[in-house]
CSV table of C-alpha atoms in Angstrom, one decimal:
chain,number,residue,atom,x,y,z
R,251,MET,CA,-149.9,80.6,-102.6
R,252,GLN,CA,-146.3,80.8,-101.6
R,253,ALA,CA,-146.2,77.2,-101.6
R,254,ASP,CA,-147.6,77.0,-104.9
R,255,ARG,CA,-144.7,79.4,-106.2
R,256,LYS,CA,-142.1,77.5,-104.4
R,257,THR,CA,-143.1,74.0,-106.3
R,258,ARG,CA,-143.2,75.8,-109.6
R,259,ARG,CA,-139.9,77.2,-108.9
R,260,ARG,CA,-138.4,73.7,-108.0
R,261,ARG,CA,-139.9,72.5,-111.1
R,262,ARG,CA,-138.3,75.2,-113.3
R,263,LEU,CA,-135.1,74.3,-111.4
R,264,LYS,CA,-135.3,70.7,-112.4
R,265,LEU,CA,-136.0,71.4,-116.1
R,266,GLY,CA,-133.1,73.5,-116.1
R,267,ASN,CA,-131.0,70.5,-114.8
R,268,ALA,CA,-132.7,68.2,-117.5
R,269,VAL,CA,-131.7,70.6,-120.2
R,270,ASN,CA,-128.3,70.9,-118.8
R,271,ALA,CA,-127.9,67.0,-118.6
R,272,THR,CA,-129.2,66.7,-122.0
R,273,LEU,CA,-126.7,69.0,-123.3
R,274,VAL,CA,-123.8,67.7,-121.5
R,275,LEU,CA,-124.8,64.2,-122.8
R,276,ALA,CA,-125.3,65.4,-126.6
R,277,LEU,CA,-121.9,67.1,-126.6
R,278,GLY,CA,-120.0,64.8,-124.7
R,279,PHE,CA,-121.4,61.7,-127.0
R,280,THR,CA,-120.8,63.6,-130.1
R,281,THR,CA,-117.2,64.8,-129.1
R,282,MET,CA,-116.6,60.9,-128.2
R,283,VAL,CA,-117.6,59.5,-131.3
R,284,GLY,CA,-116.4,62.2,-133.5
R,285,LEU,CA,-112.8,61.6,-132.0
R,286,ILE,CA,-112.8,57.9,-132.8
R,287,SER,CA,-114.4,58.4,-136.2
R,288,PRO,CA,-112.5,59.5,-139.4
R,289,ALA,CA,-111.6,63.0,-139.4
R,290,ASP,CA,-113.4,63.9,-142.7
R,291,SER,CA,-116.7,62.1,-141.6
R,292,THR,CA,-119.5,64.4,-140.6
R,293,VAL,CA,-119.3,63.6,-136.9
R,294,GLY,CA,-115.7,63.8,-137.1
R,295,LEU,CA,-115.8,67.6,-138.3
R,296,THR,CA,-118.6,68.3,-135.6
R,297,ALA,CA,-116.3,67.1,-133.1
R,298,ASP,CA,-113.6,69.2,-134.7
R,299,ILE,CA,-115.8,72.4,-134.5
R,300,PHE,CA,-116.6,71.5,-130.8
R,301,LEU,CA,-113.1,71.4,-129.8
R,302,GLN,CA,-112.2,74.6,-131.4
R,303,LEU,CA,-115.3,76.3,-129.6
R,304,ALA,CA,-114.2,74.6,-126.4
R,305,GLY,CA,-110.6,76.0,-126.8
R,306,VAL,CA,-111.8,79.6,-127.7
R,307,LEU,CA,-114.2,79.2,-124.7
R,308,ALA,CA,-111.4,78.2,-122.4
R,309,ALA,CA,-109.4,81.3,-123.5
R,310,VAL,CA,-112.5,83.5,-122.5
R,311,ALA,CA,-112.8,81.6,-119.4
R,312,VAL,CA,-109.2,82.3,-118.6
R,313,LEU,CA,-109.6,86.2,-119.0
R,314,VAL,CA,-112.8,86.0,-116.8
R,315,GLY,CA,-110.5,84.3,-114.2
R,316,VAL,CA,-107.7,86.8,-114.7
R,317,SER,CA,-110.3,89.8,-114.8
R,318,ASN,CA,-111.6,88.3,-111.3
R,319,LEU,CA,-108.1,88.1,-109.8
R,320,LEU,CA,-107.4,91.7,-110.5
R,321,PHE,CA,-110.8,92.8,-109.3
R,322,VAL,CA,-110.3,90.8,-106.1
R,323,HIS,CA,-107.0,92.4,-105.6
R,324,LEU,CA,-108.1,95.9,-106.8
R,325,GLY,CA,-110.8,95.5,-103.8
R,326,ARG,CA,-108.2,94.7,-101.5
R,327,LEU,CA,-106.1,97.9,-102.2
R,328,PRO,CA,-107.6,100.2,-99.4
R,329,ARG,CA,-107.0,97.7,-96.7
R,330,VAL,CA,-103.2,98.1,-96.3
R,331,ARG,CA,-102.9,96.0,-93.2
R,332,LYS,CA,-104.8,93.2,-94.7
R,333,GLY,CA,-102.5,92.5,-97.8
R,334,GLY,CA,-103.4,95.6,-99.5
R,335,PHE,CA,-99.7,96.2,-100.2
R,336,TYR,CA,-99.2,92.9,-101.7
R,337,SER,CA,-102.3,93.5,-103.9
R,338,LEU,CA,-100.7,96.5,-105.2
R,339,VAL,CA,-97.7,94.5,-106.1
R,340,VAL,CA,-100.0,92.0,-108.0
R,341,ILE,CA,-101.7,94.8,-110.0
R,342,LEU,CA,-98.5,96.9,-110.9
R,343,SER,CA,-96.8,93.8,-112.1
R,344,ALA,CA,-99.6,92.8,-114.3
R,345,ALA,CA,-100.0,96.5,-115.5
R,346,ALA,CA,-96.0,96.4,-116.4
R,347,VAL,CA,-96.3,93.2,-118.3
R,348,THR,CA,-99.3,94.3,-120.3
R,349,ALA,CA,-97.8,97.8,-121.0
R,350,VAL,CA,-94.5,96.0,-122.1
R,351,GLN,CA,-96.5,93.7,-124.3
R,352,VAL,CA,-98.4,96.6,-125.8
R,353,LEU,CA,-95.2,98.7,-126.5
R,354,ASP,CA,-93.8,95.5,-128.0
R,355,ARG,CA,-96.6,95.1,-130.4
R,356,THR,CA,-96.7,98.8,-131.3
R,357,ASP,CA,-93.2,98.8,-132.0
R,358,ALA,CA,-93.3,101.9,-129.6
R,359,TRP,CA,-89.5,101.4,-128.3
R,360,GLY,CA,-87.1,104.3,-129.4
R,361,GLY,CA,-83.5,104.6,-129.4
R,362,ASP,CA,-81.3,101.8,-129.2
R,363,LEU,CA,-84.4,99.4,-128.3
R,364,GLU,CA,-85.9,100.1,-131.4
R,365,GLY,CA,-87.3,96.8,-133.1
R,366,GLU,CA,-86.2,95.0,-130.0
R,367,LYS,CA,-88.8,93.0,-128.1
R,368,VAL,CA,-88.6,93.4,-124.4
R,369,GLY,CA,-91.4,91.3,-123.2
R,370,PRO,CA,-89.5,87.9,-123.9
R,371,ARG,CA,-86.6,89.5,-121.9
R,372,LEU,CA,-89.1,90.4,-119.1
R,373,PHE,CA,-90.4,86.7,-119.4
R,374,GLY,CA,-87.1,85.2,-118.9
R,375,VAL,CA,-86.2,87.5,-116.0
R,376,ILE,CA,-89.3,87.3,-113.7
R,377,GLN,CA,-91.3,84.4,-114.9
R,378,VAL,CA,-88.3,82.1,-115.5
R,379,THR,CA,-86.1,83.2,-112.7
R,380,LEU,CA,-89.1,83.3,-109.9
R,381,GLU,CA,-90.2,79.9,-111.1
R,382,SER,CA,-87.0,78.1,-111.2
R,383,ALA,CA,-86.3,79.7,-107.6
R,384,LEU,CA,-89.4,78.3,-106.3
R,385,ALA,CA,-89.0,74.7,-107.9
R,386,GLY,CA,-85.5,75.0,-106.2
R,387,LEU,CA,-86.8,75.9,-102.9
R,388,VAL,CA,-89.1,72.5,-102.9
R,389,PHE,CA,-85.7,70.6,-102.6
R,390,PHE,CA,-85.5,71.7,-99.1
R,391,PHE,CA,-89.1,70.9,-98.2
R,392,LEU,CA,-89.0,67.4,-99.8
R,393,VAL,CA,-85.6,66.6,-98.1
R,394,TYR,CA,-87.2,68.0,-94.5
R,395,ALA,CA,-90.5,66.0,-95.1
R,396,ALA,CA,-88.7,62.7,-95.7
R,397,TYR,CA,-86.9,63.4,-92.4
R,398,ARG,CA,-90.1,64.1,-90.6
R,399,LEU,CA,-91.7,61.2,-91.8
R,400,MET,CA,-89.3,58.8,-89.7
R,401,ARG,CA,-89.5,61.0,-86.9
R,402,HIS,CA,-93.3,60.9,-86.8
R,403,ARG,CA,-94.0,57.0,-86.7
R,404,VAL,CA,-92.0,54.0,-88.1
R,405,THR,CA,-94.2,51.6,-90.0
R,406,TRP,CA,-93.2,49.1,-92.5
R,407,ALA,CA,-94.7,51.1,-95.3
R,408,ASN,CA,-92.4,54.0,-94.2
R,409,LEU,CA,-89.6,51.9,-94.2
R,410,VAL,CA,-90.3,50.7,-97.9
R,411,PHE,CA,-90.8,54.3,-98.7
R,412,LEU,CA,-87.6,55.6,-97.2
R,413,ALA,CA,-85.4,52.5,-98.8
R,414,ALA,CA,-86.8,53.1,-102.1
R,415,VAL,CA,-86.0,56.8,-101.8
R,416,LEU,CA,-82.4,55.9,-100.2
R,417,ILE,CA,-81.8,53.4,-103.2
R,418,VAL,CA,-82.8,56.0,-106.0
R,419,LEU,CA,-80.6,58.9,-104.5
R,420,VAL,CA,-77.7,56.8,-103.8
R,421,GLY,CA,-77.9,54.8,-107.0
R,422,TRP,CA,-77.9,58.3,-108.8
R,423,LEU,CA,-74.4,59.1,-107.3
R,424,PRO,CA,-71.5,58.2,-109.8
R,425,LEU,CA,-69.4,56.2,-107.0
R,426,LYS,CA,-67.1,53.6,-108.4
R,427,ASP,CA,-67.5,51.4,-105.4
R,428,TRP,CA,-71.0,51.4,-105.2
R,429,GLU,CA,-71.9,50.4,-108.7
R,430,GLY,CA,-74.5,47.6,-107.2
R,431,VAL,CA,-76.5,50.2,-105.5
R,432,GLY,CA,-76.8,51.6,-109.2
R,433,ASP,CA,-77.7,48.4,-110.6
R,434,VAL,CA,-80.4,47.9,-107.7
R,435,ARG,CA,-81.8,51.3,-108.6
R,436,ASP,CA,-81.9,50.3,-112.4
R,437,TRP,CA,-83.8,47.3,-111.6
R,438,LEU,CA,-86.1,48.9,-109.1
R,439,MET,CA,-87.1,51.7,-111.6
R,440,GLU,CA,-87.4,49.2,-114.3
R,441,ILE,CA,-89.6,46.4,-113.0
R,442,PRO,CA,-91.3,47.2,-109.7
R,443,VAL,CA,-91.9,50.9,-110.2
R,444,THR,CA,-92.9,50.4,-113.7
R,445,ALA,CA,-95.4,47.6,-112.4
R,446,GLY,CA,-96.7,50.2,-109.7
R,447,SER,CA,-96.8,53.2,-112.0
R,448,ARG,CA,-98.6,51.0,-114.7
R,449,GLY,CA,-101.2,50.0,-112.0
R,450,LEU,CA,-101.9,53.3,-110.8
R,451,LEU,CA,-102.1,54.9,-114.1
R,452,ILE,CA,-104.6,52.0,-115.3
R,453,GLY,CA,-106.5,52.8,-112.2
R,454,ILE,CA,-106.6,56.7,-113.0
R,455,GLY,CA,-107.7,55.5,-116.3
R,456,LEU,CA,-110.4,53.4,-115.3
R,457,GLY,CA,-111.6,56.3,-112.7
R,458,THR,CA,-111.7,58.9,-115.4
R,459,VAL,CA,-113.8,56.4,-117.2
R,460,THR,CA,-116.1,56.0,-114.3
R,461,VAL,CA,-116.4,59.6,-113.4
R,462,GLY,CA,-116.9,60.6,-117.3
R,463,MET,CA,-119.7,57.9,-117.6
R,464,ARG,CA,-121.5,59.4,-114.6
R,465,VAL,CA,-121.1,63.0,-115.9
R,466,LEU,CA,-122.4,62.1,-119.3
R,467,LEU,CA,-125.5,60.1,-117.6
R,468,GLY,CA,-126.2,63.0,-115.4
R,469,ARG,CA,-125.3,61.2,-112.3
R,470,GLU,CA,-122.4,63.7,-111.4
R,471,ARG,CA,-123.8,67.5,-112.0
R,472,ALA,CA,-121.0,69.9,-111.5
R,473,TYR,CA,-123.3,72.2,-113.4
R,474,ARG,CA,-126.3,71.7,-111.0
R,475,GLU,CA,-128.4,75.1,-110.5
R,476,PRO,CA,-128.3,76.8,-107.3
S,628,MET,CA,-81.4,102.8,-123.0
S,629,THR,CA,-79.1,100.3,-124.7
S,630,VAL,CA,-79.6,96.4,-124.8
S,631,GLU,CA,-76.6,95.8,-122.8
S,632,ASN,CA,-78.1,98.1,-120.0
S,633,LEU,CA,-81.4,96.5,-120.3
S,634,ASP,CA,-79.5,92.9,-119.8
S,635,LEU,CA,-77.7,94.5,-117.0
S,636,ILE,CA,-80.9,95.7,-115.0
S,637,ALA,CA,-82.6,92.3,-116.0
S,638,GLY,CA,-79.8,90.3,-114.6
S,639,TRP,CA,-79.8,92.4,-111.3
S,640,ALA,CA,-83.6,92.2,-111.1
S,641,GLY,CA,-83.1,88.3,-111.6
S,642,LEU,CA,-80.5,88.0,-108.5
S,643,VAL,CA,-82.9,90.0,-106.2
S,644,LEU,CA,-85.9,88.1,-107.0
S,645,THR,CA,-83.9,84.9,-106.4
S,646,LEU,CA,-82.7,86.1,-103.2
S,647,MET,CA,-86.2,87.3,-102.4
S,648,VAL,CA,-87.4,83.7,-102.9
S,649,PHE,CA,-84.6,81.9,-100.8
S,650,SER,CA,-85.1,84.0,-98.0
S,651,TYR,CA,-88.2,81.9,-97.3
S,652,LEU,CA,-85.5,79.4,-95.9
S,653,LEU,CA,-84.9,81.7,-92.8
S,654,ALA,CA,-88.7,82.3,-92.2
S,655,ASP,CA,-92.0,83.4,-93.9
S,656,ASN,CA,-91.2,87.1,-94.6
S,657,PHE,CA,-92.5,90.0,-96.4
S,658,LEU,CA,-89.7,89.9,-99.3
S,659,TYR,CA,-90.9,86.4,-99.9
S,660,ARG,CA,-94.4,87.4,-100.2
S,661,ILE,CA,-93.4,90.2,-102.7
S,662,ALA,CA,-91.6,88.0,-104.8
S,663,VAL,CA,-94.7,85.6,-104.9
S,664,HIS,CA,-97.1,88.5,-105.5
S,665,VAL,CA,-95.0,89.6,-108.4
S,666,LEU,CA,-95.1,86.1,-109.8
S,667,ILE,CA,-98.9,86.2,-109.3
S,668,GLY,CA,-99.3,89.4,-111.2
S,669,THR,CA,-96.9,88.7,-114.3
S,670,ALA,CA,-98.2,85.0,-114.7
S,671,GLY,CA,-101.9,86.3,-114.8
S,672,ALA,CA,-100.9,88.9,-117.4
S,673,TYR,CA,-99.0,86.5,-119.4
S,674,ILE,CA,-101.6,83.9,-119.4
S,675,ALA,CA,-104.4,86.5,-120.4
S,676,ILE,CA,-101.9,88.0,-123.0
S,677,ALA,CA,-101.4,84.4,-124.5
S,678,ALA,CA,-105.1,83.6,-124.5
S,679,VAL,CA,-106.0,86.8,-126.4
S,680,GLU,CA,-102.8,86.9,-128.8
S,681,GLU,CA,-102.7,82.9,-129.5
S,682,VAL,CA,-106.7,82.0,-129.3
S,683,LEU,CA,-109.0,84.7,-129.3
S,684,LEU,CA,-107.6,87.2,-132.1
S,685,PRO,CA,-106.8,84.4,-134.7
S,686,TRP,CA,-110.4,82.8,-133.9
S,687,LEU,CA,-112.0,86.1,-134.4
S,688,ARG,CA,-109.9,87.2,-137.5
S,689,ALA,CA,-110.9,83.8,-139.0
S,690,THR,CA,-114.7,84.1,-138.3
S,691,VAL,CA,-116.4,87.3,-137.2
S,692,PHE,CA,-113.8,89.6,-138.7
S,693,SER,CA,-113.0,87.4,-141.8
S,694,ASP,CA,-111.9,89.5,-145.1
S,695,ASP,CA,-113.0,86.6,-147.1
S,696,ALA,CA,-116.2,87.6,-148.9
S,697,GLU,CA,-117.2,83.7,-148.8
S,698,THR,CA,-117.3,83.8,-145.2
S,699,SER,CA,-121.0,83.2,-144.5
S,700,ALA,CA,-123.2,84.8,-141.6
S,701,SER,CA,-123.6,81.3,-139.8
S,702,ILE,CA,-119.9,81.0,-139.5
S,703,ARG,CA,-119.5,84.8,-138.3
S,704,ALA,CA,-122.4,83.8,-135.8
S,705,LEU,CA,-120.5,80.4,-134.8
S,706,GLY,CA,-117.5,82.7,-134.3
S,707,MET,CA,-119.5,84.8,-131.6
S,708,LEU,CA,-120.8,81.6,-129.8
S,709,PRO,CA,-117.8,80.9,-127.7
S,710,ILE,CA,-117.6,84.5,-126.8
S,711,PHE,CA,-121.2,84.8,-126.0
S,712,LEU,CA,-120.9,81.8,-123.4
S,713,GLY,CA,-117.7,83.1,-122.1
S,714,VAL,CA,-119.7,86.5,-121.5
S,715,LEU,CA,-122.4,84.2,-119.7
S,716,LEU,CA,-119.6,82.9,-117.3
S,717,LEU,CA,-119.5,86.0,-115.8
S,718,LEU,CA,-123.0,85.8,-114.6
S,719,LYS,CA,-122.1,83.1,-112.4
S,720,ALA,CA,-120.9,85.9,-110.2
S,721,SER,CA,-124.4,87.0,-109.6
S,722,PRO,CA,-126.9,84.5,-107.6
S,723,ARG,CA,-129.7,85.7,-109.6
S,724,PHE,CA,-128.3,85.0,-112.9
S,725,ALA,CA,-126.0,82.1,-112.1
S,726,ARG,CA,-128.2,79.7,-113.8
S,727,MET,CA,-127.5,81.6,-117.4
S,728,GLY,CA,-123.7,81.0,-116.8
S,729,ASN,CA,-124.3,77.3,-116.3
S,730,LEU,CA,-124.4,77.2,-120.4
S,731,GLY,CA,-120.8,77.7,-120.6
S,732,THR,CA,-119.9,75.3,-117.9
S,733,VAL,CA,-122.2,72.6,-119.4
S,734,PHE,CA,-120.5,73.3,-122.8
S,735,MET,CA,-117.1,73.0,-121.3
S,736,ILE,CA,-118.1,69.8,-119.2
S,737,GLY,CA,-120.0,68.2,-122.3
S,738,ILE,CA,-116.7,68.6,-124.6
S,739,GLY,CA,-114.2,68.0,-121.9
S,740,THR,CA,-115.6,64.9,-120.6
S,741,GLY,CA,-116.1,63.3,-124.1
S,742,VAL,CA,-112.3,64.3,-124.8
S,743,ALA,CA,-111.4,62.9,-121.1
S,744,LEU,CA,-113.2,59.7,-122.0
S,745,VAL,CA,-111.6,58.7,-125.2
S,746,GLY,CA,-108.2,59.9,-123.9
S,747,ALA,CA,-108.5,57.6,-121.0
S,748,VAL,CA,-109.4,54.7,-122.9
S,749,ILE,CA,-107.2,55.0,-125.9
S,750,GLY,CA,-104.4,56.9,-124.5
S,751,THR,CA,-104.1,55.2,-121.1
S,752,VAL,CA,-106.0,52.0,-120.4
S,753,LEU,CA,-105.6,50.3,-123.7
S,754,PRO,CA,-101.9,50.6,-124.2
S,755,LEU,CA,-101.1,50.0,-120.5
S,756,ALA,CA,-103.3,47.1,-120.3
S,757,ARG,CA,-101.5,45.7,-123.5
S,758,ASP,CA,-98.1,46.4,-121.9
S,759,ALA,CA,-99.2,44.5,-118.9
S,760,SER,CA,-100.3,41.4,-120.9
S,761,ASN,CA,-96.8,41.5,-122.8
S,762,SER,CA,-95.1,41.5,-119.2
S,763,PHE,CA,-93.4,38.1,-120.3
S,764,ASP,CA,-91.9,39.3,-123.3
S,765,HIS,CA,-89.2,40.8,-120.9
S,766,GLU,CA,-85.9,39.0,-120.9
S,767,SER,CA,-86.4,37.0,-117.5
S,768,VAL,CA,-89.6,35.3,-116.5
S,769,LEU,CA,-89.2,36.4,-112.9
S,770,ASN,CA,-89.1,40.0,-114.2
S,771,GLY,CA,-92.1,39.5,-116.2
S,772,ALA,CA,-94.0,38.0,-113.3
S,773,VAL,CA,-93.0,40.7,-110.9
S,774,LEU,CA,-94.4,43.3,-113.6
S,775,LEU,CA,-97.5,41.4,-113.8
S,776,VAL,CA,-98.1,40.8,-110.2
S,777,GLY,CA,-97.2,44.4,-109.5
S,778,THR,CA,-99.7,46.0,-111.9
S,779,LEU,CA,-102.7,43.5,-110.6
S,780,CYS,CA,-101.9,43.8,-107.0
S,781,THR,CA,-101.7,47.8,-107.2
S,782,LEU,CA,-105.1,47.9,-108.9
S,783,VAL,CA,-106.6,45.3,-106.3
S,784,TYR,CA,-105.2,47.6,-103.6
S,785,PHE,CA,-107.6,50.3,-105.0
S,786,GLN,CA,-110.7,48.3,-104.7
S,787,TYR,CA,-112.9,48.9,-101.5
S,788,LEU,CA,-115.6,46.3,-102.2
S,789,SER,CA,-116.0,44.1,-98.9
S,790,ARG,CA,-118.4,41.9,-97.3
S,791,ARG,CA,-119.9,43.2,-93.9
S,792,ARG,CA,-119.6,40.9,-90.8
S,793,SER,CA,-122.3,40.3,-88.2
S,794,ASP,CA,-120.7,43.1,-85.9
S,795,GLY,CA,-121.1,45.6,-88.8
S,796,GLU,CA,-117.0,45.5,-89.5
S,797,PRO,CA,-116.3,45.2,-93.2
S,798,ALA,CA,-114.2,41.8,-94.1
S,799,ASN,CA,-112.2,41.0,-96.9
S,800,ARG,CA,-111.1,37.4,-97.6
S,801,VAL,CA,-107.6,36.3,-97.0
S,802,HIS,CA,-106.3,36.3,-100.4
S,803,ILE,CA,-107.9,39.6,-101.0
S,804,ARG,CA,-106.1,41.1,-98.3
S,805,THR,CA,-102.9,39.3,-99.3
S,806,LEU,CA,-103.1,40.7,-102.9
S,807,ARG,CA,-103.8,44.3,-101.3
S,808,PHE,CA,-100.8,43.8,-98.9
S,809,VAL,CA,-98.5,43.5,-102.1
S,810,GLY,CA,-100.1,46.2,-104.1
S,811,GLN,CA,-99.7,48.4,-101.1
S,812,GLY,CA,-95.8,47.4,-101.1
S,813,PHE,CA,-95.8,48.3,-104.8
S,814,VAL,CA,-97.4,51.6,-104.5
S,815,THR,CA,-95.1,52.5,-101.7
S,816,LEU,CA,-92.0,51.7,-103.9
S,817,THR,CA,-93.2,53.5,-106.7
S,818,LEU,CA,-94.1,56.6,-104.7
S,819,GLY,CA,-90.8,56.5,-102.9
S,820,ALA,CA,-88.9,56.2,-106.4
S,821,LEU,CA,-91.1,59.2,-107.7
S,822,TYR,CA,-90.3,61.1,-104.5
S,823,ALA,CA,-86.6,60.6,-104.9
S,824,SER,CA,-87.0,61.6,-108.7
S,825,ALA,CA,-88.7,65.0,-107.4
S,826,ILE,CA,-85.8,65.6,-105.2
S,827,LEU,CA,-83.2,64.9,-107.8
S,828,THR,CA,-85.1,67.2,-110.0
S,829,SER,CA,-85.6,70.0,-107.4
S,830,LEU,CA,-81.8,69.8,-106.7
S,831,SER,CA,-80.8,70.1,-110.4
S,832,ILE,CA,-83.0,73.3,-110.6
S,833,PHE,CA,-81.6,74.5,-107.4
S,834,SER,CA,-78.0,74.1,-108.6
S,835,SER,CA,-78.9,75.6,-111.9
S,836,VAL,CA,-80.3,78.6,-110.3
S,837,ILE,CA,-77.4,79.1,-107.8
S,838,GLN,CA,-75.0,78.6,-110.9
S,839,ASP,CA,-76.7,81.2,-113.0
S,840,GLN,CA,-76.6,83.7,-110.3
S,841,LEU,CA,-72.9,83.0,-109.2
S,842,ARG,CA,-72.0,83.4,-112.9
S,843,PHE,CA,-73.8,86.9,-113.1
S,844,ILE,CA,-72.1,87.9,-110.0
S,845,LEU,CA,-68.6,86.9,-111.2
S,846,ASP,CA,-69.4,88.5,-114.6
S,847,GLN,CA,-70.3,91.8,-112.6
S,848,LEU,CA,-67.1,91.4,-110.6
S,849,GLY,CA,-65.0,90.8,-113.7
S,850,GLY,CA,-64.1,87.4,-112.7
């Protein structure tokens, strides 16, 4: 009896997978054909509607993700020793930004701030400042990692890598006596690096096509049922 | 509060947050972690606000809550479809109802795959292959040859097909090994140049951040 139920359950799961795979194939194929068809054709208009629906669905998915983030941090609040304080910082930051946005939209600021939009200023201070500082911090890690590369092991590939790094960095310097390095850098960027990046990008494109075809044909199922 | 006061507070807040981030250069410390968590909270809120204000509300106003009398019931229903699928995504948190949440994922994956395939072929592979075939349009034949050989060898470097020897070890022919070796050189050169470009970009950002904060401090000191 139990085995029978298991078999039935397995059959149902397989049916679910088949339905999902068919939907993916239909949606993907229609979108693909629609994108390469004239925009005013039926399939072109259908693809346009699909893209709009996907955009809205992505926005809802973003909201679901942010809600999940906040719920996870809310759950961590009582555990002060396990990062509860940092969770409080996350929630307060998110609440402050939301509150400022609501006040901006309702024009609730009084006094000298009447008619002002505080949200963009806050964005400039917190978001832009923090992201710029973090991007600036990356400089130190990149230089340190290049230094560590040669300490770890010296191979011909490491030497070529470091030579390319040094040529590009030194060639960037506006030194009068080192104009030759600048020319080498320009040639390096224009010819070998263009060839290498072209090969890498074509490889990425071919990889995308391969994985895309596998997804459409149901061989790669990220939506597989548990 | 005046706008000038608001700018002053904003400037001090920016300075403090910058110092908190750069404190990581000494060691991983709690000031840095606070700054990062502030970034997470504000980024999450801004993304959610942008999603609601720029995508969801205009969509709902144009479909479900449209004032236009000609808006048919089917368009209103279509307007609710992505919201419904999005709500289904919430069910993925429950093991029992996760299957229903797959419908939203299927929708995204299907359309996303179609867009990715067209984008990869029309936007990447075909234009780059055309550029590679025009390599000899370059002024110098040598440069053209380097461009073509570099592109082809880079592609060969990422193929892993080989015959198996009698002892079970994979073996490639000499010319394939040579092409792969040359391809590895081009990949290494490219990654080195990109790495140096990343260093230069981050250095520019770092100097810009320092310049902004120094200017603010000098303004406060009356310098």
